[in-house]
Coordinates of C-alpha atoms in Angstrom, one line a residue:
S47 CA -8.4 -6.2 -8.3
Y48 CA -8.7 -2.4 -8.7
S49 CA -9.5 0.3 -6.3
I50 CA -9.6 4.1 -6.2
P51 CA -8.8 5.5 -2.7
V52 CA -10.6 8.7 -1.4
F53 CA -8.3 11.7 -1.1
Y54 CA -9.1 14.8 0.9
A55 CA -6.0 16.8 0.1
K56 CA -3.6 17.2 -2.8
G57 CA -0.7 14.8 -2.9
Y58 CA 0.8 11.8 -4.5
R59 CA 0.5 8.0 -4.1
Y60 CA 2.7 5.3 -5.5
Y61 CA 2.9 1.6 -5.0
I62 CA 4.9 -1.5 -5.9
N63 CA 3.3 -4.9 -6.5
T64 CA 5.2 -8.1 -6.7
N65 CA 4.5 -11.8 -6.6
Y66 CA 6.6 -14.8 -6.5
S67 CA 5.7 -18.5 -7.2
I68 CA 7.6 -20.6 -4.7
S69 CA 6.2 -23.8 -6.1
K70 CA 3.2 -24.9 -8.2
K71 CA 1.0 -24.8 -5.1
L72 CA 2.4 -21.8 -3.2
T73 CA 2.5 -18.1 -4.4
I74 CA 3.2 -15.0 -2.3
W75 CA 2.2 -11.5 -3.1
F76 CA 3.5 -8.2 -1.6
R77 CA 2.4 -4.6 -2.0
M78 CA 4.0 -1.5 -0.5
A79 CA 2.3 1.9 -1.0
Q80 CA 3.1 5.4 0.1
Y81 CA 1.0 8.5 0.3
F82 CA 2.9 11.8 0.1
Y83 CA 1.4 15.3 0.9
P84 CA 4.0 18.0 0.2
D85 CA 1.9 20.8 1.7
K86 CA 1.1 19.2 5.0
K87 CA 3.1 18.6 8.2
S88 CA 0.9 15.7 9.4
T89 CA -1.5 13.1 8.0
G90 CA -4.6 11.4 9.5
S91 CA -6.7 12.5 12.4
S92 CA -7.5 11.5 16.0
L93 CA -5.9 8.0 16.8
D94 CA -4.6 7.7 13.2
L95 CA -2.6 11.0 13.4
I96 CA 1.0 10.7 12.0
S97 CA 3.3 13.7 12.5
K98 CA 4.9 13.4 9.1
N99 CA 3.8 14.4 5.6
H100 CA 3.8 10.8 4.3
R101 CA 2.2 7.4 5.2
T102 CA 3.5 4.0 4.2
E103 CA 1.6 0.7 4.2
A104 CA 2.7 -2.8 3.4
K105 CA 0.5 -5.9 2.6
F106 CA 1.5 -9.5 2.3
Q107 CA -0.6 -12.4 1.0
G108 CA 0.1 -16.1 0.5
I109 CA -1.9 -18.3 -1.7
Y110 CA -1.8 -22.1 -1.4
K111 CA -3.6 -24.2 -3.9
F112 CA -4.9 -27.6 -2.8

């Protein structure tokens, strides 16, 4: 899949994707991404406000083939 996130400020984004086949039927996927805004002291707004200039997210997915 492919996506282009919407940015409202100047900054950087980088991420790491990895997958691992445990068996012929089970595969796991992991992604960790980080947004970094060097000119800001906080990110987000309202309930999503973080008092740092970066935000990190992690996603995990498992695929089992029947």
